[in-house]
mmCIF file with all atom_site columns, C-alpha atoms in Angstrom:
data_model
loop_
_atom_site.group_PDB
_atom_site.id
_atom_site.type_symbol
_atom_site.label_atom_id
_atom_site.label_alt_id
_atom_site.label_comp_id
_atom_site.label_asym_id
_atom_site.label_entity_id
_atom_site.label_seq_id
_atom_site.pdbx_PDB_ins_code
_atom_site.Cartn_x
_atom_site.Cartn_y
_atom_site.Cartn_z
_atom_site.occupancy
_atom_site.B_iso_or_equiv
_atom_site.pdbx_formal_charge
_atom_site.auth_seq_id
_atom_site.auth_comp_id
_atom_site.auth_asym_id
_atom_site.auth_atom_id
_atom_site.pdbx_PDB_model_num
ATOM 1   C CA . MET M 1 1   ? 2.640   21.984 -6.818  1.00 87.00 ? 12  MET M CA 1
ATOM 2   C CA . LEU M 1 2   ? 1.654   19.599 -4.019  1.00 94.00 ? 13  LEU M CA 1
ATOM 3   C CA . ALA M 1 3   ? 3.909   19.805 -0.969  1.00 94.00 ? 14  ALA M CA 1
ATOM 4   C CA . VAL M 1 4   ? 3.570   17.304 1.885   1.00 95.00 ? 15  VAL M CA 1
ATOM 5   C CA . THR M 1 5   ? 6.065   18.128 4.633   1.00 95.00 ? 16  THR M CA 1
ATOM 6   C CA . GLY M 1 6   ? 6.587   16.059 7.781   1.00 95.00 ? 17  GLY M CA 1
ATOM 7   C CA . VAL M 1 7   ? 2.976   14.910 7.820   1.00 95.00 ? 18  VAL M CA 1
ATOM 8   C CA . SER M 1 8   ? 1.735   12.511 10.490  1.00 94.00 ? 19  SER M CA 1
ATOM 9   C CA . VAL M 1 9   ? -1.855  11.272 10.608  1.00 92.00 ? 20  VAL M CA 1
ATOM 10  C CA . ALA M 1 10  ? -3.684  9.148  13.161  1.00 87.00 ? 21  ALA M CA 1
ATOM 11  C CA . PHE M 1 11  ? -6.925  7.289  12.516  1.00 78.00 ? 22  PHE M CA 1
ATOM 12  C CA . GLU M 1 12  ? -9.033  6.078  15.421  1.00 77.00 ? 23  GLU M CA 1
ATOM 13  C CA . ARG M 1 13  ? -6.106  6.773  17.797  1.00 79.00 ? 24  ARG M CA 1
ATOM 14  C CA . GLU M 1 14  ? -3.721  4.667  15.735  1.00 85.00 ? 25  GLU M CA 1
ATOM 15  C CA . ARG M 1 15  ? -0.808  6.299  13.931  1.00 89.00 ? 26  ARG M CA 1
ATOM 16  C CA . VAL M 1 16  ? -1.198  5.580  10.205  1.00 89.00 ? 27  VAL M CA 1
ATOM 17  C CA . LEU M 1 17  ? 1.398   7.928  8.693   1.00 93.00 ? 28  LEU M CA 1
ATOM 18  C CA . ASP M 1 18  ? 4.498   9.291  10.380  1.00 92.00 ? 29  ASP M CA 1
ATOM 19  C CA . ALA M 1 19  ? 6.668   12.154 9.074   1.00 92.00 ? 30  ALA M CA 1
ATOM 20  C CA . VAL M 1 20  ? 5.771   11.730 5.391   1.00 93.00 ? 31  VAL M CA 1
ATOM 21  C CA . ASP M 1 21  ? 7.445   14.045 2.872   1.00 93.00 ? 32  ASP M CA 1
ATOM 22  C CA . MET M 1 22  ? 6.446   14.370 -0.782  1.00 92.00 ? 33  MET M CA 1
ATOM 23  C CA . HIS M 1 23  ? 6.742   17.139 -3.358  1.00 92.00 ? 34  HIS M CA 1
ATOM 24  C CA . VAL M 1 24  ? 4.841   16.746 -6.618  1.00 92.00 ? 35  VAL M CA 1
ATOM 25  C CA . GLU M 1 25  ? 5.687   19.081 -9.488  1.00 92.00 ? 36  GLU M CA 1
ATOM 26  C CA . PRO M 1 26  ? 2.903   20.383 -11.764 1.00 93.00 ? 37  PRO M CA 1
ATOM 27  C CA . GLY M 1 27  ? 2.120   18.211 -14.762 1.00 94.00 ? 38  GLY M CA 1
ATOM 28  C CA . THR M 1 28  ? 3.662   15.029 -13.346 1.00 94.00 ? 39  THR M CA 1
ATOM 29  C CA . ILE M 1 29  ? 2.240   11.652 -12.341 1.00 94.00 ? 40  ILE M CA 1
ATOM 30  C CA . HIS M 1 30  ? 3.119   10.299 -8.917  1.00 94.00 ? 41  HIS M CA 1
ATOM 31  C CA . THR M 1 31  ? 1.952   6.919  -7.675  1.00 93.00 ? 42  THR M CA 1
ATOM 32  C CA . LEU M 1 32  ? 1.314   5.853  -4.090  1.00 94.00 ? 43  LEU M CA 1
ATOM 33  C CA . ILE M 1 33  ? 2.288   2.200  -3.720  1.00 92.00 ? 44  ILE M CA 1
ATOM 34  C CA . GLY M 1 34  ? 1.716   0.016  -0.682  1.00 88.00 ? 45  GLY M CA 1
ATOM 35  C CA . PRO M 1 35  ? -0.312  -2.848 0.769   1.00 86.00 ? 46  PRO M CA 1
ATOM 36  C CA . ASN M 1 36  ? -3.784  -2.510 2.236   1.00 85.00 ? 47  ASN M CA 1
ATOM 37  C CA . GLY M 1 37  ? -3.658  -0.458 5.409   1.00 83.00 ? 48  GLY M CA 1
ATOM 38  C CA . ALA M 1 38  ? -0.421  1.325  4.451   1.00 87.00 ? 49  ALA M CA 1
ATOM 39  C CA . GLY M 1 39  ? -2.134  4.726  4.517   1.00 90.00 ? 50  GLY M CA 1
ATOM 40  C CA . LYS M 1 40  ? -2.663  5.473  0.820   1.00 92.00 ? 51  LYS M CA 1
ATOM 41  C CA . THR M 1 41  ? -6.291  6.512  1.198   1.00 92.00 ? 52  THR M CA 1
ATOM 42  C CA . THR M 1 42  ? -5.531  8.327  4.455   1.00 92.00 ? 53  THR M CA 1
ATOM 43  C CA . LEU M 1 43  ? -2.876  10.452 2.735   1.00 94.00 ? 54  LEU M CA 1
ATOM 44  C CA . ILE M 1 44  ? -5.227  11.251 -0.147  1.00 94.00 ? 55  ILE M CA 1
ATOM 45  C CA . ARG M 1 45  ? -7.968  12.269 2.295   1.00 93.00 ? 56  ARG M CA 1
ATOM 46  C CA . ALA M 1 46  ? -5.483  14.468 4.156   1.00 94.00 ? 57  ALA M CA 1
ATOM 47  C CA . ILE M 1 47  ? -4.581  16.214 0.881   1.00 95.00 ? 58  ILE M CA 1
ATOM 48  C CA . LEU M 1 48  ? -8.299  16.762 0.245   1.00 94.00 ? 59  LEU M CA 1
ATOM 49  C CA . GLY M 1 49  ? -8.703  18.318 3.688   1.00 92.00 ? 60  GLY M CA 1
ATOM 50  C CA . LEU M 1 50  ? -11.052 15.511 4.758   1.00 92.00 ? 61  LEU M CA 1
ATOM 51  C CA . HIS M 1 51  ? -8.739  14.132 7.449   1.00 89.00 ? 62  HIS M CA 1
ATOM 52  C CA . PRO M 1 52  ? -6.514  16.674 9.217   1.00 88.00 ? 63  PRO M CA 1
ATOM 53  C CA . ALA M 1 53  ? -2.841  15.970 9.774   1.00 91.00 ? 64  ALA M CA 1
ATOM 54  C CA . ASP M 1 54  ? -1.692  15.782 13.394  1.00 91.00 ? 65  ASP M CA 1
ATOM 55  C CA . ARG M 1 55  ? 1.709   17.196 12.514  1.00 93.00 ? 66  ARG M CA 1
ATOM 56  C CA . GLY M 1 56  ? 3.348   18.741 9.479   1.00 95.00 ? 67  GLY M CA 1
ATOM 57  C CA . SER M 1 57  ? 1.838   20.711 6.617   1.00 95.00 ? 68  SER M CA 1
ATOM 58  C CA . ILE M 1 58  ? 0.199   20.132 3.246   1.00 95.00 ? 69  ILE M CA 1
ATOM 59  C CA . THR M 1 59  ? -0.127  22.811 0.577   1.00 95.00 ? 70  THR M CA 1
ATOM 60  C CA . VAL M 1 60  ? -1.714  22.601 -2.868  1.00 94.00 ? 71  VAL M CA 1
ATOM 61  C CA . PHE M 1 61  ? -0.392  25.143 -5.376  1.00 92.00 ? 72  PHE M CA 1
ATOM 62  C CA . GLY M 1 62  ? 0.913   27.223 -2.492  1.00 91.00 ? 73  GLY M CA 1
ATOM 63  C CA . GLN M 1 63  ? -2.307  27.209 -0.449  1.00 92.00 ? 74  GLN M CA 1
ATOM 64  C CA . PRO M 1 64  ? -3.122  25.208 2.711   1.00 91.00 ? 75  PRO M CA 1
ATOM 65  C CA . VAL M 1 65  ? -5.451  22.277 2.123   1.00 90.00 ? 76  VAL M CA 1
ATOM 66  C CA . SER M 1 66  ? -9.184  22.859 2.418   1.00 86.00 ? 77  SER M CA 1
ATOM 67  C CA . GLN M 1 67  ? -12.316 20.823 1.770   1.00 86.00 ? 78  GLN M CA 1
ATOM 68  C CA . GLY M 1 68  ? -13.930 21.390 -1.605  1.00 85.00 ? 79  GLY M CA 1
ATOM 69  C CA . ASN M 1 69  ? -10.795 22.804 -3.230  1.00 91.00 ? 80  ASN M CA 1
ATOM 70  C CA . PRO M 1 70  ? -11.797 23.441 -6.887  1.00 90.00 ? 81  PRO M CA 1
ATOM 71  C CA . ALA M 1 71  ? -8.180  22.910 -7.961  1.00 93.00 ? 82  ALA M CA 1
ATOM 72  C CA . ILE M 1 72  ? -8.487  19.186 -7.087  1.00 95.00 ? 83  ILE M CA 1
ATOM 73  C CA . GLY M 1 73  ? -10.559 16.505 -8.800  1.00 95.00 ? 84  GLY M CA 1
ATOM 74  C CA . TYR M 1 74  ? -11.119 13.267 -6.902  1.00 94.00 ? 85  TYR M CA 1
ATOM 75  C CA . LEU M 1 75  ? -11.985 9.672  -7.766  1.00 94.00 ? 86  LEU M CA 1
ATOM 76  C CA . PRO M 1 76  ? -12.592 7.796  -4.482  1.00 90.00 ? 87  PRO M CA 1
ATOM 77  C CA . GLN M 1 77  ? -11.788 4.141  -3.926  1.00 83.00 ? 88  GLN M CA 1
ATOM 78  C CA . VAL M 1 78  ? -15.365 3.286  -2.910  1.00 67.00 ? 89  VAL M CA 1
ATOM 79  C CA . ARG M 1 79  ? -17.529 4.344  -5.824  1.00 62.00 ? 90  ARG M CA 1
ATOM 80  C CA . SER M 1 80  ? -21.253 4.118  -5.039  1.00 61.00 ? 91  SER M CA 1
ATOM 81  C CA . THR M 1 81  ? -22.686 3.985  -8.565  1.00 60.00 ? 92  THR M CA 1
ATOM 82  C CA . ALA M 1 82  ? -25.199 1.204  -7.774  1.00 63.00 ? 93  ALA M CA 1
ATOM 83  C CA . PRO M 1 83  ? -28.233 3.503  -7.171  1.00 61.00 ? 94  PRO M CA 1
ATOM 84  C CA . GLN M 1 84  ? -27.452 5.287  -10.456 1.00 72.00 ? 95  GLN M CA 1
ATOM 85  C CA . MET M 1 85  ? -26.882 2.276  -12.708 1.00 80.00 ? 96  MET M CA 1
ATOM 86  C CA . ARG M 1 86  ? -29.984 3.083  -14.772 1.00 85.00 ? 97  ARG M CA 1
ATOM 87  C CA . LEU M 1 87  ? -28.727 6.581  -15.526 1.00 89.00 ? 98  LEU M CA 1
ATOM 88  C CA . ALA M 1 88  ? -27.147 7.310  -18.883 1.00 93.00 ? 99  ALA M CA 1
ATOM 89  C CA . GLY M 1 89  ? -23.562 8.544  -18.807 1.00 94.00 ? 100 GLY M CA 1
ATOM 90  C CA . ARG M 1 90  ? -24.433 12.198 -19.348 1.00 94.00 ? 101 ARG M CA 1
ATOM 91  C CA . ASP M 1 91  ? -27.154 12.129 -16.679 1.00 90.00 ? 102 ASP M CA 1
ATOM 92  C CA . PHE M 1 92  ? -24.719 10.503 -14.246 1.00 91.00 ? 103 PHE M CA 1
ATOM 93  C CA . LEU M 1 93  ? -22.304 13.410 -14.722 1.00 92.00 ? 104 LEU M CA 1
ATOM 94  C CA . ALA M 1 94  ? -25.154 15.902 -14.384 1.00 89.00 ? 105 ALA M CA 1
ATOM 95  C CA . ALA M 1 95  ? -26.225 14.291 -11.097 1.00 85.00 ? 106 ALA M CA 1
ATOM 96  C CA . GLY M 1 96  ? -22.648 14.674 -9.865  1.00 79.00 ? 107 GLY M CA 1
ATOM 97  C CA . ILE M 1 97  ? -22.822 18.416 -10.487 1.00 79.00 ? 108 ILE M CA 1
ATOM 98  C CA . SER M 1 98  ? -26.187 18.857 -8.764  1.00 63.00 ? 109 SER M CA 1
ATOM 99  C CA . GLY M 1 99  ? -25.632 16.509 -5.824  1.00 55.00 ? 110 GLY M CA 1
ATOM 100 C CA . ASP M 1 100 ? -28.360 14.200 -4.537  1.00 47.00 ? 111 ASP M CA 1
ATOM 101 C CA . ARG M 1 101 ? -31.332 16.276 -5.622  1.00 44.00 ? 112 ARG M CA 1
ATOM 102 C CA . PHE M 1 102 ? -34.584 14.563 -6.562  1.00 42.00 ? 113 PHE M CA 1
ATOM 103 C CA . GLY M 1 103 ? -34.820 13.899 -10.290 1.00 47.00 ? 114 GLY M CA 1
ATOM 104 C CA . LEU M 1 104 ? -32.438 14.974 -13.017 1.00 53.00 ? 115 LEU M CA 1
ATOM 105 C CA . PRO M 1 105 ? -31.194 18.560 -12.799 1.00 56.00 ? 116 PRO M CA 1
ATOM 106 C CA . LEU M 1 106 ? -31.855 21.386 -15.215 1.00 63.00 ? 117 LEU M CA 1
ATOM 107 C CA . LEU M 1 107 ? -28.287 22.275 -16.110 1.00 77.00 ? 118 LEU M CA 1
ATOM 108 C CA . SER M 1 108 ? -26.922 25.723 -16.704 1.00 84.00 ? 119 SER M CA 1
ATOM 109 C CA . ARG M 1 109 ? -25.328 26.328 -20.080 1.00 88.00 ? 120 ARG M CA 1
ATOM 110 C CA . GLN M 1 110 ? -21.907 26.374 -18.416 1.00 90.00 ? 121 GLN M CA 1
ATOM 111 C CA . ALA M 1 111 ? -22.503 23.021 -16.667 1.00 89.00 ? 122 ALA M CA 1
ATOM 112 C CA . ALA M 1 112 ? -23.781 21.419 -19.877 1.00 91.00 ? 123 ALA M CA 1
ATOM 113 C CA . HIS M 1 113 ? -20.708 22.671 -21.719 1.00 93.00 ? 124 HIS M CA 1
ATOM 114 C CA . ASP M 1 114 ? -18.455 21.297 -18.969 1.00 94.00 ? 125 ASP M CA 1
ATOM 115 C CA . ILE M 1 115 ? -20.044 17.847 -19.307 1.00 95.00 ? 126 ILE M CA 1
ATOM 116 C CA . ASP M 1 116 ? -19.547 17.921 -23.077 1.00 95.00 ? 127 ASP M CA 1
ATOM 117 C CA . ARG M 1 117 ? -15.945 18.990 -22.498 1.00 96.00 ? 128 ARG M CA 1
ATOM 118 C CA . VAL M 1 118 ? -15.029 16.156 -20.126 1.00 97.00 ? 129 VAL M CA 1
ATOM 119 C CA . LEU M 1 119 ? -16.802 13.510 -22.221 1.00 97.00 ? 130 LEU M CA 1
ATOM 120 C CA . GLU M 1 120 ? -14.715 14.603 -25.192 1.00 97.00 ? 131 GLU M CA 1
ATOM 121 C CA . ILE M 1 121 ? -11.492 14.718 -23.173 1.00 96.00 ? 132 ILE M CA 1
ATOM 122 C CA . VAL M 1 122 ? -11.833 11.094 -22.029 1.00 97.00 ? 133 VAL M CA 1
ATOM 123 C CA . HIS M 1 123 ? -13.181 9.943  -25.419 1.00 96.00 ? 134 HIS M CA 1
ATOM 124 C CA . ALA M 1 124 ? -16.501 8.910  -23.889 1.00 96.00 ? 135 ALA M CA 1
ATOM 125 C CA . GLU M 1 125 ? -18.980 10.683 -26.174 1.00 97.00 ? 136 GLU M CA 1
ATOM 126 C CA . ALA M 1 126 ? -20.441 7.284  -27.092 1.00 97.00 ? 137 ALA M CA 1
ATOM 127 C CA . LEU M 1 127 ? -21.272 6.688  -23.412 1.00 97.00 ? 138 LEU M CA 1
ATOM 128 C CA . ALA M 1 128 ? -23.369 9.841  -23.057 1.00 96.00 ? 139 ALA M CA 1
ATOM 129 C CA . ARG M 1 129 ? -26.692 8.088  -23.709 1.00 95.00 ? 140 ARG M CA 1
ATOM 130 C CA . ARG M 1 130 ? -25.782 4.571  -22.600 1.00 95.00 ? 141 ARG M CA 1
ATOM 131 C CA . PRO M 1 131 ? -26.954 3.394  -19.142 1.00 93.00 ? 142 PRO M CA 1
ATOM 132 C CA . LEU M 1 132 ? -24.203 2.626  -16.660 1.00 92.00 ? 143 LEU M CA 1
ATOM 133 C CA . SER M 1 133 ? -25.673 -0.864 -16.304 1.00 90.00 ? 144 SER M CA 1
ATOM 134 C CA . GLU M 1 134 ? -24.682 -1.574 -19.912 1.00 93.00 ? 145 GLU M CA 1
ATOM 135 C CA . MET M 1 135 ? -21.104 -0.337 -19.568 1.00 93.00 ? 146 MET M CA 1
ATOM 136 C CA . SER M 1 136 ? -18.008 -2.420 -18.883 1.00 92.00 ? 147 SER M CA 1
ATOM 137 C CA . GLY M 1 137 ? -15.933 -1.741 -15.778 1.00 90.00 ? 148 GLY M CA 1
ATOM 138 C CA . GLY M 1 138 ? -13.396 0.139  -17.884 1.00 92.00 ? 149 GLY M CA 1
ATOM 139 C CA . GLU M 1 139 ? -16.091 2.309  -19.473 1.00 94.00 ? 150 GLU M CA 1
ATOM 140 C CA . ARG M 1 140 ? -17.553 3.213  -16.083 1.00 92.00 ? 151 ARG M CA 1
ATOM 141 C CA . GLN M 1 141 ? -14.081 4.072  -14.849 1.00 93.00 ? 152 GLN M CA 1
ATOM 142 C CA . ARG M 1 142 ? -13.585 6.334  -17.871 1.00 95.00 ? 153 ARG M CA 1
ATOM 143 C CA . LEU M 1 143 ? -16.824 8.092  -16.940 1.00 94.00 ? 154 LEU M CA 1
ATOM 144 C CA . LEU M 1 144 ? -15.710 8.463  -13.318 1.00 94.00 ? 155 LEU M CA 1
ATOM 145 C CA . ILE M 1 145 ? -12.455 10.043 -14.472 1.00 96.00 ? 156 ILE M CA 1
ATOM 146 C CA . ALA M 1 146 ? -14.558 12.440 -16.553 1.00 96.00 ? 157 ALA M CA 1
ATOM 147 C CA . GLN M 1 147 ? -16.484 13.267 -13.370 1.00 94.00 ? 158 GLN M CA 1
ATOM 148 C CA . ALA M 1 148 ? -13.201 14.056 -11.584 1.00 95.00 ? 159 ALA M CA 1
ATOM 149 C CA . LEU M 1 149 ? -12.356 16.508 -14.398 1.00 96.00 ? 160 LEU M CA 1
ATOM 150 C CA . LEU M 1 150 ? -15.552 18.558 -14.014 1.00 94.00 ? 161 LEU M CA 1
ATOM 151 C CA . GLY M 1 151 ? -14.721 22.121 -13.072 1.00 92.00 ? 162 GLY M CA 1
ATOM 152 C CA . ASN M 1 152 ? -11.333 21.946 -14.820 1.00 94.00 ? 163 ASN M CA 1
ATOM 153 C CA . PRO M 1 153 ? -9.108  21.073 -11.821 1.00 95.00 ? 164 PRO M CA 1
ATOM 154 C CA . ARG M 1 154 ? -5.327  21.438 -11.974 1.00 96.00 ? 165 ARG M CA 1
ATOM 155 C CA . MET M 1 155 ? -4.719  18.187 -10.085 1.00 97.00 ? 166 MET M CA 1
ATOM 156 C CA . ILE M 1 156 ? -6.619  14.899 -9.795  1.00 97.00 ? 167 ILE M CA 1
ATOM 157 C CA . LEU M 1 157 ? -6.375  12.288 -7.048  1.00 97.00 ? 168 LEU M CA 1
ATOM 158 C CA . LEU M 1 158 ? -7.247  8.751  -8.150  1.00 96.00 ? 169 LEU M CA 1
ATOM 159 C CA . ASP M 1 159 ? -7.643  6.273  -5.301  1.00 94.00 ? 170 ASP M CA 1
ATOM 160 C CA . GLU M 1 160 ? -7.103  2.703  -6.597  1.00 93.00 ? 171 GLU M CA 1
ATOM 161 C CA . PRO M 1 161 ? -8.672  3.317  -10.034 1.00 93.00 ? 172 PRO M CA 1
ATOM 162 C CA . LEU M 1 162 ? -7.505  -0.083 -11.348 1.00 92.00 ? 173 LEU M CA 1
ATOM 163 C CA . ILE M 1 163 ? -9.374  -2.218 -8.791  1.00 90.00 ? 174 ILE M CA 1
ATOM 164 C CA . GLY M 1 164 ? -11.784 -4.677 -10.396 1.00 88.00 ? 175 GLY M CA 1
ATOM 165 C CA . LEU M 1 165 ? -10.494 -4.164 -13.941 1.00 91.00 ? 176 LEU M CA 1
ATOM 166 C CA . ASP M 1 166 ? -8.921  -6.802 -16.162 1.00 92.00 ? 177 ASP M CA 1
ATOM 167 C CA . PRO M 1 167 ? -5.373  -6.158 -17.515 1.00 91.00 ? 178 PRO M CA 1
ATOM 168 C CA . HIS M 1 168 ? -6.652  -4.750 -20.824 1.00 92.00 ? 179 HIS M CA 1
ATOM 169 C CA . GLN M 1 169 ? -8.979  -2.316 -19.062 1.00 92.00 ? 180 GLN M CA 1
ATOM 170 C CA . GLN M 1 170 ? -6.206  -1.356 -16.641 1.00 93.00 ? 181 GLN M CA 1
ATOM 171 C CA . ASN M 1 171 ? -3.875  -0.535 -19.534 1.00 92.00 ? 182 ASN M CA 1
ATOM 172 C CA . ARG M 1 172 ? -6.523  1.658  -21.145 1.00 94.00 ? 183 ARG M CA 1
ATOM 173 C CA . VAL M 1 173 ? -7.133  3.575  -17.914 1.00 94.00 ? 184 VAL M CA 1
ATOM 174 C CA . VAL M 1 174 ? -3.392  4.099  -17.349 1.00 94.00 ? 185 VAL M CA 1
ATOM 175 C CA . SER M 1 175 ? -2.932  5.289  -20.954 1.00 95.00 ? 186 SER M CA 1
ATOM 176 C CA . LEU M 1 176 ? -5.839  7.711  -20.566 1.00 95.00 ? 187 LEU M CA 1
ATOM 177 C CA . VAL M 1 177 ? -4.450  9.171  -17.337 1.00 95.00 ? 188 VAL M CA 1
ATOM 178 C CA . ARG M 1 178 ? -0.976  9.516  -18.871 1.00 95.00 ? 189 ARG M CA 1
ATOM 179 C CA . ASP M 1 179 ? -2.383  11.316 -21.920 1.00 95.00 ? 190 ASP M CA 1
ATOM 180 C CA . LEU M 1 180 ? -4.492  13.643 -19.762 1.00 95.00 ? 191 LEU M CA 1
ATOM 181 C CA . SER M 1 181 ? -1.461  14.606 -17.697 1.00 95.00 ? 192 SER M CA 1
ATOM 182 C CA . ARG M 1 182 ? 0.678   15.326 -20.746 1.00 94.00 ? 193 ARG M CA 1
ATOM 183 C CA . GLN M 1 183 ? -1.919  17.115 -22.841 1.00 92.00 ? 194 GLN M CA 1
ATOM 184 C CA . MET M 1 184 ? -3.525  19.173 -20.068 1.00 93.00 ? 195 MET M CA 1
ATOM 185 C CA . LYS M 1 185 ? -0.411  19.667 -17.889 1.00 94.00 ? 196 LYS M CA 1
ATOM 186 C CA . LEU M 1 186 ? -2.472  17.953 -15.204 1.00 96.00 ? 197 LEU M CA 1
ATOM 187 C CA . THR M 1 187 ? -0.877  16.883 -11.929 1.00 96.00 ? 198 THR M CA 1
ATOM 188 C CA . VAL M 1 188 ? -1.893  13.328 -11.005 1.00 96.00 ? 199 VAL M CA 1
ATOM 189 C CA . LEU M 1 189 ? -1.619  11.383 -7.754  1.00 96.00 ? 200 LEU M CA 1
ATOM 190 C CA . PHE M 1 190 ? -2.554  7.756  -8.396  1.00 92.00 ? 201 PHE M CA 1
ATOM 191 C CA . SER M 1 191 ? -2.700  5.053  -5.705  1.00 94.00 ? 202 SER M CA 1
ATOM 192 C CA . ALA M 1 192 ? -2.213  1.371  -6.541  1.00 91.00 ? 203 ALA M CA 1
ATOM 193 C CA . HIS M 1 193 ? -1.184  -1.971 -5.086  1.00 85.00 ? 204 HIS M CA 1
ATOM 194 C CA . GLU M 1 194 ? 1.565   -2.693 -7.605  1.00 83.00 ? 205 GLU M CA 1
ATOM 195 C CA . LEU M 1 195 ? 3.555   -1.034 -10.360 1.00 83.00 ? 206 LEU M CA 1
ATOM 196 C CA . ASN M 1 196 ? 3.315   -3.530 -13.225 1.00 82.00 ? 207 ASN M CA 1
ATOM 197 C CA . GLN M 1 197 ? 0.560   -1.755 -15.148 1.00 82.00 ? 208 GLN M CA 1
ATOM 198 C CA . LEU M 1 198 ? 2.096   1.669  -14.485 1.00 87.00 ? 209 LEU M CA 1
ATOM 199 C CA . LEU M 1 199 ? 5.650   1.170  -15.713 1.00 84.00 ? 210 LEU M CA 1
ATOM 200 C CA . GLY M 1 200 ? 6.555   3.677  -18.398 1.00 85.00 ? 211 GLY M CA 1
ATOM 201 C CA . SER M 1 201 ? 3.685   6.009  -17.522 1.00 89.00 ? 212 SER M CA 1
ATOM 202 C CA . ILE M 1 202 ? 4.629   7.550  -14.171 1.00 91.00 ? 213 ILE M CA 1
ATOM 203 C CA . ASP M 1 203 ? 7.319   9.963  -13.021 1.00 91.00 ? 214 ASP M CA 1
ATOM 204 C CA . ARG M 1 204 ? 7.837   9.130  -9.354  1.00 91.00 ? 215 ARG M CA 1
ATOM 205 C CA . VAL M 1 205 ? 6.696   6.620  -6.739  1.00 91.00 ? 216 VAL M CA 1
ATOM 206 C CA . LEU M 1 206 ? 5.947   7.113  -3.053  1.00 91.00 ? 217 LEU M CA 1
ATOM 207 C CA . TYR M 1 207 ? 6.321   3.767  -1.287  1.00 92.00 ? 218 TYR M CA 1
ATOM 208 C CA . LEU M 1 208 ? 4.185   3.536  1.858   1.00 90.00 ? 219 LEU M CA 1
ATOM 209 C CA . GLY M 1 209 ? 4.578   0.921  4.567   1.00 86.00 ? 220 GLY M CA 1
ATOM 210 C CA . HIS M 1 210 ? 4.805   0.633  8.348   1.00 80.00 ? 221 HIS M CA 1
ATOM 211 C CA . ARG M 1 211 ? 3.642   4.271  8.737   1.00 82.00 ? 222 ARG M CA 1
ATOM 212 C CA . HIS M 1 212 ? 6.644   5.636  6.824   1.00 81.00 ? 223 HIS M CA 1
ATOM 213 C CA . ALA M 1 213 ? 7.233   6.640  3.210   1.00 84.00 ? 224 ALA M CA 1
ATOM 214 C CA . ALA M 1 214 ? 10.078  6.724  0.703   1.00 85.00 ? 225 ALA M CA 1
ATOM 215 C CA . LEU M 1 215 ? 9.944   8.748  -2.508  1.00 83.00 ? 226 LEU M CA 1
ATOM 216 C CA . GLY M 1 216 ? 11.854  7.488  -5.523  1.00 81.00 ? 227 GLY M CA 1
ATOM 217 C CA . THR M 1 217 ? 11.832  6.607  -9.203  1.00 78.00 ? 228 THR M CA 1
ATOM 218 C CA . VAL M 1 218 ? 10.272  3.490  -10.707 1.00 74.00 ? 229 VAL M CA 1
ATOM 219 C CA . ASP M 1 219 ? 13.803  2.067  -11.078 1.00 65.00 ? 230 ASP M CA 1
#
């Protein structure tokens, strides 16, 4: 479970979030909704341990937040795939495992199996040998979700995964995330600008605005 209790966060001396509370049960999908600057990315980074809270507490499956938590997979809002556009899908995932080393890595058997596993989970086997430059935005997003699933996390944080996609691609991404959550009992925190594409696929909504938050249903 993810528990955010009374969390306040400042960024560059400006209060971004104030006394935010949110409890996310395992295997559910929660969406962060709010305009630009409402603090969606800041809250996600606080959960990842990348931006400490000034007040309050955050625990993930009963443990305090920490950087590099293997229980959490992450898809950031700014996705720097441009230098890797010539890579095939499988090589892109392999580079994500090895970091920014020179050349393509020699994978361990376990890492190679993990790549095969996530490609199958997101139905992206056909993208394994295709360069990113030849993929649609929706296909690249599918591959990035596969990257977030490497290591078999129990929760994934998706920061604005629908940006830049047309409505059809958005629907496919939402359907994929919903199926992953249900089939794998995966906890999902999904930030977005609006709810239209998410209706019928999410369990709860955290509305962010003016530094405060309100948790409720989609109704």
